[in-house]
Coordinates of N, CA and C in Angstrom, one line a residue:
M1 N 20.3 28.7 -107.5 CA 19.3 28.2 -108.4 C 18.8 26.8 -108.1
V2 N 17.5 26.6 -108.2 CA 17.0 25.3 -107.9 C 16.9 24.5 -109.2
L3 N 17.5 23.4 -109.2 CA 17.6 22.6 -110.4 C 16.4 21.7 -110.6
G4 N 16.1 21.3 -111.8 CA 15.0 20.4 -112.1 C 13.6 21.0 -112.1
I5 N 13.5 22.3 -112.2 CA 12.2 22.9 -112.2 C 12.0 23.6 -113.6
C6 N 10.9 23.4 -114.2 CA 10.6 24.1 -115.5 C 10.6 25.6 -115.2
P7 N 11.1 26.4 -116.1 CA 11.2 27.8 -115.9 C 9.8 28.4 -115.5
Q8 N 8.7 28.0 -116.2 CA 7.4 28.6 -115.9 C 6.9 28.3 -114.5
H9 N 7.4 27.2 -113.9 CA 7.0 26.8 -112.5 C 7.9 27.4 -111.5
S10 N 9.1 27.8 -111.9 CA 10.2 28.1 -110.9 C 9.7 29.2 -110.0
K11 N 9.2 30.3 -110.5 CA 8.8 31.4 -109.7 C 7.8 31.0 -108.6
R12 N 6.7 30.3 -109.1 CA 5.7 29.9 -108.2 C 6.2 28.9 -107.1
F13 N 7.1 28.0 -107.6 CA 7.7 27.1 -106.7 C 8.5 27.8 -105.6
L14 N 9.4 28.7 -106.1 CA 10.2 29.5 -105.1 C 9.4 30.3 -104.1
R15 N 8.3 30.8 -104.6 CA 7.4 31.6 -103.7 C 6.8 30.7 -102.6
S16 N 6.4 29.5 -103.0 CA 5.8 28.6 -102.0 C 6.8 28.1 -101.1
L17 N 8.1 27.9 -101.6 CA 9.2 27.5 -100.7 C 9.5 28.5 -99.7
T18 N 9.5 29.8 -100.2 CA 9.8 30.9 -99.3 C 8.7 31.0 -98.2
K19 N 7.5 30.8 -98.6 CA 6.4 30.9 -97.7 C 6.5 29.8 -96.6
E20 N 6.8 28.6 -97.1 CA 7.0 27.4 -96.2 C 8.1 27.7 -95.1
K21 N 9.2 28.3 -95.6 CA 10.4 28.5 -94.7 C 10.0 29.6 -93.7
L22 N 9.2 30.6 -94.1 CA 8.8 31.7 -93.2 C 7.9 31.2 -92.1
L23 N 6.9 30.3 -92.6 CA 6.0 29.8 -91.6 C 6.7 28.8 -90.6
E24 N 7.7 28.2 -91.1 CA 8.5 27.3 -90.2 C 9.2 28.1 -89.2
A25 N 9.7 29.2 -89.6 CA 10.4 30.1 -88.6 C 9.4 30.6 -87.5
K26 N 8.2 30.8 -87.9 CA 7.2 31.3 -87.0 C 7.1 30.3 -85.8
H27 N 7.1 29.0 -86.1 CA 7.0 28.0 -85.1 C 8.3 27.6 -84.4
S28 N 9.4 27.6 -85.2 CA 10.6 27.0 -84.5 C 11.7 28.0 -84.4
G29 N 11.5 29.3 -84.8 CA 12.5 30.3 -84.7 C 13.4 30.3 -86.0
P30 N 14.3 31.2 -86.2 CA 14.5 32.4 -85.4 C 13.4 33.4 -85.5
R31 N 13.2 34.3 -84.5 CA 12.2 35.3 -84.5 C 12.8 36.7 -84.2
L32 N 12.2 37.6 -85.0 CA 12.7 39.0 -84.9 C 11.5 39.9 -84.7
C33 N 11.6 40.8 -83.7 CA 10.5 41.7 -83.5 C 11.0 43.2 -83.7
I34 N 10.2 43.9 -84.5 CA 10.5 45.3 -84.7 C 9.6 46.1 -83.8
D35 N 10.1 46.8 -82.8 CA 9.3 47.6 -81.9 C 9.0 49.0 -82.5
L36 N 7.7 49.1 -83.0 CA 7.3 50.3 -83.6 C 6.5 51.2 -82.7
S37 N 6.6 51.1 -81.4 CA 5.8 51.8 -80.5 C 6.3 53.2 -80.3
M38 N 7.5 53.6 -80.9 CA 8.1 54.9 -80.6 C 8.1 55.8 -81.8
T39 N 7.1 55.6 -82.7 CA 7.2 56.3 -84.0 C 6.3 57.6 -84.0
H40 N 5.6 57.8 -82.9 CA 4.6 58.9 -83.0 C 5.3 60.3 -83.0
H41 N 6.5 60.5 -82.7 CA 7.2 61.8 -82.8 C 8.0 62.0 -84.1
M42 N 7.9 61.0 -84.9 CA 8.7 61.0 -86.1 C 8.2 62.0 -87.2
S43 N 9.1 62.6 -87.9 CA 8.8 63.4 -89.0 C 8.4 62.6 -90.2
K44 N 7.8 63.2 -91.2 CA 7.4 62.4 -92.4 C 8.7 61.8 -93.1
K45 N 9.8 62.5 -93.1 CA 11.0 62.1 -93.7 C 11.6 60.8 -92.9
E46 N 11.5 60.9 -91.6 CA 12.0 59.7 -90.8 C 11.1 58.5 -91.0
L47 N 9.7 58.7 -91.1 CA 8.8 57.6 -91.3 C 9.1 57.0 -92.7
S48 N 9.4 57.8 -93.7 CA 9.8 57.3 -95.0 C 11.1 56.4 -94.9
R49 N 12.0 56.9 -94.2 CA 13.3 56.1 -94.0 C 13.0 54.8 -93.3
L50 N 12.2 54.8 -92.3 CA 11.9 53.6 -91.6 C 11.1 52.6 -92.4
A51 N 10.1 53.2 -93.2 CA 9.3 52.3 -94.1 C 10.3 51.6 -95.1
G52 N 11.3 52.4 -95.6 CA 12.3 51.9 -96.6 C 13.1 50.8 -95.9
Q53 N 13.5 51.0 -94.7 CA 14.3 50.0 -93.9 C 13.5 48.7 -93.7
I54 N 12.2 48.8 -93.5 CA 11.3 47.6 -93.3 C 11.2 46.9 -94.6
R55 N 11.1 47.6 -95.7 CA 11.0 47.0 -97.0 C 12.3 46.2 -97.3
R56 N 13.5 46.8 -97.1 CA 14.8 46.2 -97.4 C 14.9 44.9 -96.5
L57 N 14.6 45.1 -95.2 CA 14.7 44.0 -94.3 C 13.8 42.8 -94.7
Y58 N 12.6 43.1 -95.1 CA 11.7 42.0 -95.5 C 12.2 41.3 -96.8
G59 N 12.7 42.2 -97.7 CA 13.3 41.7 -99.0 C 14.4 40.7 -98.8
S60 N 15.3 41.2 -97.9 CA 16.5 40.3 -97.5 C 16.1 39.0 -96.9
N61 N 15.1 39.1 -96.0 CA 14.6 37.9 -95.3 C 14.0 36.9 -96.2
K62 N 13.4 37.3 -97.3 CA 12.8 36.4 -98.2 C 13.8 35.6 -99.0
K63 N 15.0 36.2 -99.1 CA 16.1 35.6 -99.9 C 17.0 34.6 -99.2
V64 N 17.0 34.7 -97.8 CA 18.0 33.9 -97.1 C 17.5 32.5 -96.9
D65 N 18.4 31.6 -96.7 CA 18.1 30.2 -96.5 C 17.3 29.9 -95.3
R66 N 17.7 30.7 -94.2 CA 17.1 30.5 -92.9 C 16.4 31.8 -92.5
P67 N 15.2 32.0 -93.0 CA 14.6 33.3 -92.7 C 14.2 33.4 -91.2
F68 N 14.0 34.6 -90.7 CA 13.4 34.9 -89.4 C 11.9 35.1 -89.6
W69 N 11.1 34.8 -88.6 CA 9.7 35.2 -88.6 C 9.7 36.6 -88.0
I70 N 9.1 37.5 -88.7 CA 9.2 38.9 -88.3 C 7.8 39.4 -87.8
C71 N 7.9 40.1 -86.7 CA 6.7 40.6 -86.0 C 6.9 42.1 -85.9
L72 N 5.9 42.9 -86.4 CA 6.0 44.4 -86.2 C 5.0 44.7 -85.1
T73 N 5.6 45.1 -83.9 CA 4.7 45.3 -82.8 C 4.5 46.8 -82.5
G74 N 3.5 47.1 -81.7 CA 3.2 48.5 -81.4 C 2.8 49.3 -82.7
F75 N 2.2 48.5 -83.6 CA 2.0 49.1 -85.0 C 0.6 49.3 -85.3
M76 N 0.1 50.5 -85.3 CA -1.3 50.8 -85.5 C -1.6 50.9 -87.0
T77 N -2.6 50.2 -87.5 CA -2.9 50.2 -88.9 C -3.5 51.6 -89.4
D78 N -3.8 52.5 -88.4 CA -4.3 53.8 -88.8 C -3.2 54.8 -88.6
S79 N -1.9 54.4 -88.4 CA -0.8 55.3 -88.2 C -0.2 55.8 -89.4
P80 N 0.5 57.0 -89.4 CA 1.2 57.5 -90.5 C 2.2 56.6 -91.1
L81 N 2.9 55.8 -90.2 CA 3.9 54.8 -90.6 C 3.3 53.7 -91.5
Y82 N 2.1 53.3 -91.0 CA 1.4 52.2 -91.8 C 1.1 52.7 -93.2
E83 N 0.6 54.0 -93.3 CA 0.2 54.6 -94.6 C 1.5 54.7 -95.4
E84 N 2.6 55.1 -94.8 CA 3.9 55.2 -95.5 C 4.3 53.9 -96.1
C85 N 4.2 52.8 -95.2 CA 4.6 51.5 -95.7 C 3.7 51.0 -96.9
L86 N 2.5 51.3 -96.8 CA 1.6 51.0 -98.0 C 2.0 51.7 -99.2
R87 N 2.3 53.0 -99.0 CA 2.6 53.9 -100.2 C 4.0 53.5 -100.8
M88 N 5.0 53.2 -100.0 CA 6.3 52.9 -100.5 C 6.6 51.5 -100.8
N89 N 6.0 50.6 -100.1 CA 6.3 49.2 -100.2 C 5.3 48.4 -101.0
D90 N 5.7 48.0 -102.2 CA 4.8 47.3 -103.1 C 4.4 46.0 -102.4
G91 N 3.1 45.7 -102.4 CA 2.6 44.4 -101.8 C 2.7 44.4 -100.3
F92 N 2.8 45.5 -99.6 CA 3.0 45.5 -98.2 C 1.9 44.8 -97.4
S93 N 0.7 45.0 -97.9 CA -0.5 44.4 -97.2 C -0.5 42.8 -97.3
S94 N 0.3 42.3 -98.2 CA 0.4 40.8 -98.2 C 1.8 40.3 -97.8
Y95 N 2.5 41.1 -97.1 CA 3.8 40.6 -96.5 C 3.5 39.5 -95.5
L96 N 4.3 38.5 -95.6 CA 4.2 37.3 -94.6 C 4.9 37.6 -93.3
L97 N 4.2 38.4 -92.5 CA 4.7 38.7 -91.1 C 3.5 39.0 -90.2
D98 N 3.8 39.2 -88.9 CA 2.7 39.5 -88.0 C 2.7 41.0 -87.8
I99 N 1.6 41.6 -87.8 CA 1.4 43.1 -87.5 C 0.5 43.1 -86.3
T100 N 0.9 43.8 -85.2 CA 0.0 43.9 -84.1 C 0.2 45.2 -83.4
E101 N -0.9 45.7 -82.8 CA -0.9 46.9 -82.0 C -0.3 46.7 -80.6
E102 N -0.2 45.4 -80.2 CA 0.3 45.0 -78.9 C 1.8 45.3 -78.8
D103 N 2.3 45.6 -77.6 CA 3.7 45.9 -77.4 C 4.4 44.5 -77.3
C104 N 5.7 44.5 -77.7 CA 6.4 43.2 -77.7 C 6.5 42.7 -76.2
F105 N 6.5 43.6 -75.2 CA 6.6 43.2 -73.8 C 5.4 42.4 -73.3
S106 N 4.2 42.7 -74.0 CA 3.1 41.9 -73.5 C 2.8 40.8 -74.4
L107 N 3.4 40.8 -75.6 CA 3.1 39.7 -76.6 C 3.9 38.4 -76.3
F108 N 5.2 38.6 -75.9 CA 6.1 37.4 -75.7 C 6.4 37.3 -74.2
P109 N 6.7 36.1 -73.7 CA 7.2 36.0 -72.3 C 8.5 36.8 -72.2
L110 N 8.6 37.6 -71.1 CA 9.7 38.6 -71.0 C 11.1 37.8 -71.0
E111 N 11.1 36.6 -70.5 CA 12.4 35.9 -70.4 C 12.9 35.4 -71.8
T112 N 12.0 35.5 -72.8 CA 12.4 35.1 -74.2 C 13.0 36.3 -75.0
L113 N 12.8 37.5 -74.5 CA 13.2 38.7 -75.2 C 14.6 39.1 -75.0
V114 N 15.3 39.5 -76.1 CA 16.6 40.1 -76.1 C 16.5 41.4 -76.9
Y115 N 16.6 42.5 -76.2 CA 16.5 43.8 -76.9 C 17.9 44.2 -77.3
L116 N 18.0 44.4 -78.6 CA 19.4 44.7 -79.2 C 19.5 46.2 -79.1
T117 N 20.5 46.7 -78.4 CA 20.7 48.1 -78.2 C 22.2 48.4 -78.0
P118 N 22.7 49.4 -78.7 CA 24.2 49.7 -78.6 C 24.6 50.0 -77.2
D119 N 23.7 50.4 -76.2 CA 24.1 50.7 -74.9 C 24.3 49.5 -74.0
S120 N 23.9 48.3 -74.4 CA 24.0 47.2 -73.6 C 25.5 46.8 -73.2
E121 N 25.7 46.3 -72.0 CA 27.0 45.9 -71.6 C 27.4 44.5 -72.2
H122 N 26.4 43.8 -72.7 CA 26.6 42.4 -73.1 C 26.7 42.3 -74.6
A123 N 27.8 41.7 -75.1 CA 27.9 41.5 -76.5 C 27.1 40.2 -76.9
L124 N 26.4 40.3 -78.0 CA 25.7 39.1 -78.4 C 26.7 38.0 -78.8
Q125 N 26.5 36.8 -78.2 CA 27.4 35.7 -78.4 C 26.9 34.8 -79.6
D126 N 25.6 34.7 -79.6 CA 25.0 33.7 -80.5 C 23.6 34.1 -80.9
V127 N 23.0 33.4 -81.9 CA 21.6 33.7 -82.2 C 20.8 32.4 -81.7
D128 N 20.0 32.6 -80.7 CA 19.3 31.5 -80.1 C 17.9 31.4 -80.7
L129 N 17.5 30.2 -81.2 CA 16.2 30.0 -81.8 C 15.1 30.1 -80.9
N130 N 15.4 30.0 -79.6 CA 14.3 30.1 -78.6 C 14.0 31.5 -78.1
K131 N 14.9 32.4 -78.5 CA 14.7 33.8 -78.1 C 14.0 34.6 -79.2
V132 N 13.5 35.8 -78.8 CA 12.9 36.7 -79.7 C 13.8 38.0 -79.6
Y133 N 14.4 38.3 -80.8 CA 15.3 39.5 -80.8 C 14.5 40.7 -81.2
V134 N 14.7 41.8 -80.4 CA 13.9 43.0 -80.6 C 14.8 44.1 -81.1
L135 N 14.3 44.8 -82.1 CA 15.0 46.0 -82.6 C 14.1 47.2 -82.5
G136 N 14.6 48.3 -82.0 CA 13.8 49.5 -81.9 C 13.6 50.2 -83.2
G137 N 12.4 50.4 -83.6 CA 12.1 51.1 -84.9 C 12.3 52.6 -84.8
L138 N 13.6 53.0 -84.7 CA 13.9 54.5 -84.7 C 14.9 54.8 -85.7
V139 N 14.9 56.0 -86.2 CA 15.9 56.4 -87.2 C 16.8 57.5 -86.7
D140 N 16.4 58.2 -85.7 CA 17.1 59.4 -85.2 C 18.2 58.8 -84.2
E141 N 19.5 58.9 -84.7 CA 20.6 58.4 -83.9 C 20.7 59.0 -82.5
S142 N 20.4 60.3 -82.4 CA 20.6 60.9 -81.1 C 19.7 60.4 -80.0
I143 N 18.5 59.9 -80.4 CA 17.7 59.3 -79.3 C 17.6 57.8 -79.3
Q144 N 18.1 57.2 -80.4 CA 17.9 55.7 -80.5 C 18.6 55.0 -79.4
K145 N 19.8 55.4 -79.0 CA 20.5 54.6 -78.0 C 19.8 54.7 -76.7
K146 N 19.6 55.9 -76.2 CA 19.0 56.1 -74.8 C 17.6 55.4 -74.7
V147 N 16.8 55.6 -75.7 CA 15.4 55.2 -75.6 C 15.2 53.7 -75.6
T148 N 15.9 53.0 -76.5 CA 15.7 51.5 -76.5 C 16.3 50.9 -75.3
F149 N 17.4 51.4 -74.8 CA 18.0 50.8 -73.6 C 17.1 51.0 -72.4
Q150 N 16.6 52.2 -72.2 CA 15.7 52.6 -71.1 C 14.5 51.7 -71.1
K151 N 13.9 51.5 -72.3 CA 12.7 50.7 -72.4 C 12.9 49.3 -72.0
A152 N 14.0 48.7 -72.4 CA 14.3 47.3 -72.0 C 14.6 47.2 -70.5
K153 N 15.2 48.2 -69.9 CA 15.5 48.3 -68.5 C 14.2 48.3 -67.7
E154 N 13.3 49.2 -68.2 CA 12.0 49.3 -67.6 C 11.3 48.0 -67.4
Y155 N 11.4 47.1 -68.4 CA 10.7 45.8 -68.3 C 11.6 44.7 -67.8
S156 N 12.8 45.1 -67.4 CA 13.8 44.1 -66.9 C 14.0 43.0 -67.9
V157 N 14.1 43.4 -69.2 CA 14.4 42.5 -70.3 C 15.9 42.4 -70.6
K158 N 16.4 41.3 -71.0 CA 17.8 41.1 -71.3 C 18.1 42.0 -72.5
T159 N 19.3 42.6 -72.5 CA 19.8 43.4 -73.6 C 21.0 42.8 -74.2
A160 N 21.4 43.2 -75.4 CA 22.6 42.8 -76.0 C 23.0 43.8 -77.1
R161 N 24.3 43.9 -77.3 CA 24.7 44.7 -78.5 C 25.4 43.8 -79.4
L162 N 25.5 44.3 -80.7 CA 26.3 43.5 -81.7 C 27.7 43.6 -81.2
P163 N 28.5 42.5 -81.5 CA 29.9 42.5 -81.0 C 30.9 43.3 -81.9
I164 N 30.5 44.5 -82.1 CA 31.3 45.4 -83.0 C 32.7 45.7 -82.3
Q165 N 32.6 46.0 -81.0 CA 33.9 46.3 -80.2 C 34.8 45.1 -80.2
E166 N 34.3 43.9 -80.2 CA 35.1 42.7 -80.0 C 35.8 42.4 -81.3
Y167 N 35.2 42.6 -82.5 CA 35.7 42.2 -83.8 C 36.2 43.3 -84.7
M168 N 35.9 44.5 -84.3 CA 36.2 45.7 -85.2 C 37.0 46.7 -84.4
V169 N 37.7 47.6 -85.2 CA 38.4 48.7 -84.6 C 38.0 50.0 -85.3
K170 N 38.2 51.1 -84.5 CA 37.8 52.4 -85.0 C 38.9 52.7 -86.1
L171 N 38.4 53.2 -87.2 CA 39.2 53.7 -88.3 C 39.4 55.2 -88.2
Q172 N 40.6 55.6 -88.3 CA 40.9 57.1 -88.2 C 40.2 57.7 -89.5
N173 N 39.3 58.7 -89.2 CA 38.7 59.4 -90.4 C 38.7 60.9 -90.1
G174 N 38.5 61.6 -91.1 CA 38.6 63.1 -91.0 C 37.6 63.7 -90.1
K175 N 36.4 63.1 -90.0 CA 35.3 63.6 -89.1 C 35.5 63.1 -87.7
N176 N 36.4 62.1 -87.5 CA 36.4 61.4 -86.2 C 35.1 60.9 -85.8
Y177 N 34.4 60.3 -86.8 CA 33.0 59.8 -86.6 C 33.0 58.3 -86.4
H178 N 32.5 57.8 -85.3 CA 32.4 56.3 -85.1 C 31.0 56.1 -84.5
S179 N 30.2 55.2 -85.2 CA 28.9 55.0 -84.7 C 28.6 53.5 -84.7
E180 N 28.0 53.0 -83.6 CA 27.6 51.6 -83.6 C 26.1 51.5 -83.9
I181 N 25.4 52.6 -84.2 CA 24.0 52.6 -84.4 C 23.7 52.3 -85.9
L182 N 23.0 51.2 -86.2 CA 22.8 50.8 -87.5 C 21.3 50.8 -87.8
A183 N 20.9 50.9 -89.1 CA 19.5 50.8 -89.5 C 19.1 49.3 -89.3
I184 N 17.7 49.2 -89.1 CA 17.2 47.9 -88.7 C 17.5 46.8 -89.8
N185 N 17.5 47.2 -91.1 CA 17.9 46.2 -92.1 C 19.3 45.8 -92.1
Q186 N 20.2 46.7 -91.6 CA 21.6 46.4 -91.5 C 21.9 45.4 -90.3
V187 N 21.1 45.7 -89.2 CA 21.2 44.7 -88.1 C 20.7 43.4 -88.5
F188 N 19.6 43.4 -89.3 CA 19.1 42.1 -89.7 C 20.1 41.4 -90.6
D189 N 20.7 42.1 -91.5 CA 21.7 41.4 -92.4 C 22.8 40.8 -91.6
I190 N 23.2 41.4 -90.5 CA 24.3 40.9 -89.6 C 23.8 39.6 -88.9
L191 N 22.6 39.7 -88.4 CA 22.0 38.5 -87.7 C 21.8 37.3 -88.6
S192 N 21.3 37.6 -89.8 CA 21.0 36.5 -90.7 C 22.3 35.9 -91.3
T193 N 23.3 36.7 -91.5 CA 24.6 36.2 -92.0 C 25.2 35.4 -90.9
Y194 N 25.1 35.8 -89.6 CA 25.7 35.1 -88.6 C 25.0 33.7 -88.4
L195 N 23.7 33.7 -88.6 CA 23.0 32.5 -88.4 C 23.4 31.4 -89.5
E196 N 23.7 32.0 -90.7 CA 24.1 31.1 -91.8 C 25.6 30.7 -91.6
T197 N 26.5 31.6 -91.2 CA 27.9 31.3 -91.2 C 28.5 30.9 -89.8
H198 N 27.8 31.4 -88.7 CA 28.4 31.3 -87.4 C 29.8 32.0 -87.3
N199 N 29.9 33.1 -88.1 CA 31.2 33.8 -88.1 C 30.8 35.3 -88.0
W200 N 31.2 35.8 -86.8 CA 30.9 37.2 -86.5 C 31.6 38.2 -87.4
P201 N 32.9 38.0 -87.7 CA 33.6 39.0 -88.6 C 32.9 39.1 -90.0
E202 N 32.5 37.9 -90.5 CA 31.8 37.9 -91.8 C 30.5 38.6 -91.7
A203 N 29.8 38.3 -90.6 CA 28.4 38.9 -90.4 C 28.5 40.4 -90.3
L204 N 29.5 40.9 -89.5 CA 29.6 42.3 -89.2 C 30.0 43.1 -90.5
K205 N 30.8 42.4 -91.3 CA 31.3 43.0 -92.6 C 30.1 43.3 -93.5
K206 N 29.0 42.4 -93.3 CA 27.8 42.5 -94.2 C 27.0 43.8 -93.8
G207 N 27.0 44.1 -92.5 CA 26.1 45.2 -92.1 C 26.7 46.5 -91.7
V208 N 28.0 46.5 -91.3 CA 28.6 47.7 -90.8 C 29.5 48.3 -92.0
S209 N 28.9 49.3 -92.5 CA 29.6 50.0 -93.7 C 30.8 50.8 -93.2
S210 N 31.8 51.1 -94.0 CA 33.0 51.8 -93.6 C 32.6 53.2 -93.2
G211 N 31.4 53.7 -93.6 CA 30.9 55.0 -93.3 C 30.7 55.1 -91.8
K212 N 30.5 54.0 -91.1 CA 30.3 54.0 -89.6 C 31.6 54.2 -88.8
G213 N 32.7 54.2 -89.5 CA 34.0 54.4 -88.9 C 34.6 53.2 -88.2
Y214 N 34.2 52.0 -88.6 CA 34.7 50.8 -88.0 C 35.2 49.8 -89.2
V215 N 36.3 49.1 -88.9 CA 36.7 48.1 -89.9 C 37.0 46.8 -89.1
L216 N 37.1 45.7 -89.7 CA 37.4 44.4 -89.0 C 38.9 44.5 -88.6
R217 N 39.2 44.0 -87.4 CA 40.5 44.0 -86.9 C 41.6 43.6 -87.8
N218 N 41.4 42.4 -88.5 CA 42.4 41.8 -89.3 C 42.7 42.7 -90.6
S219 N 41.8 43.6 -90.9 CA 42.0 44.3 -92.1 C 42.9 45.5 -91.9
V220 N 43.3 45.8 -90.6 CA 44.2 46.9 -90.4 C 45.5 46.4 -89.8
E221 N 45.6 45.1 -89.6 CA 46.9 44.6 -89.0 C 47.9 44.4 -90.1

């Protein structure tokens, strides 16, 4: 709660403060890019899920102390996903973020990009304000891994995976199901919590639900 503000001004004040923080992130980082260039094969149901994830990610970003500047790339304004975002996400057209039809690989210098993909050999160590972190806008787990990793390799862009293997262990479960593939809003929650706390276990706890079949190491010792 912000002290010393009249109740009737507080909402407006907080809105302008949020706007200020978001615009600051645009210039000085951190920056997050959602690569939406792979959505043309998606079903209506998958598009709805992705539009919902974008809404949750944006909502979380507005609430954090240190927001990311968000860029939706490869995003056509005449696409079914755009229509779905307008239909499902209240106020989508006035979201404070960049929307561009350009691909992230042509928009940013390649050396600044880090494509987050579960197939990477490199665990993410830190969140660097000079880098642009890229998340693949896909919801089908079966293709998500291969596609994002291949795409990054094609452009010789650095890749990283969340350090789930380093800080978490597989939990025995009936289905023997273990997945490191998260929704984009869950990945965002991990990145933003890490930026705030510089504590990976705390950050991973925020985004990796027990349904993924992983728990923090210390919780099973």
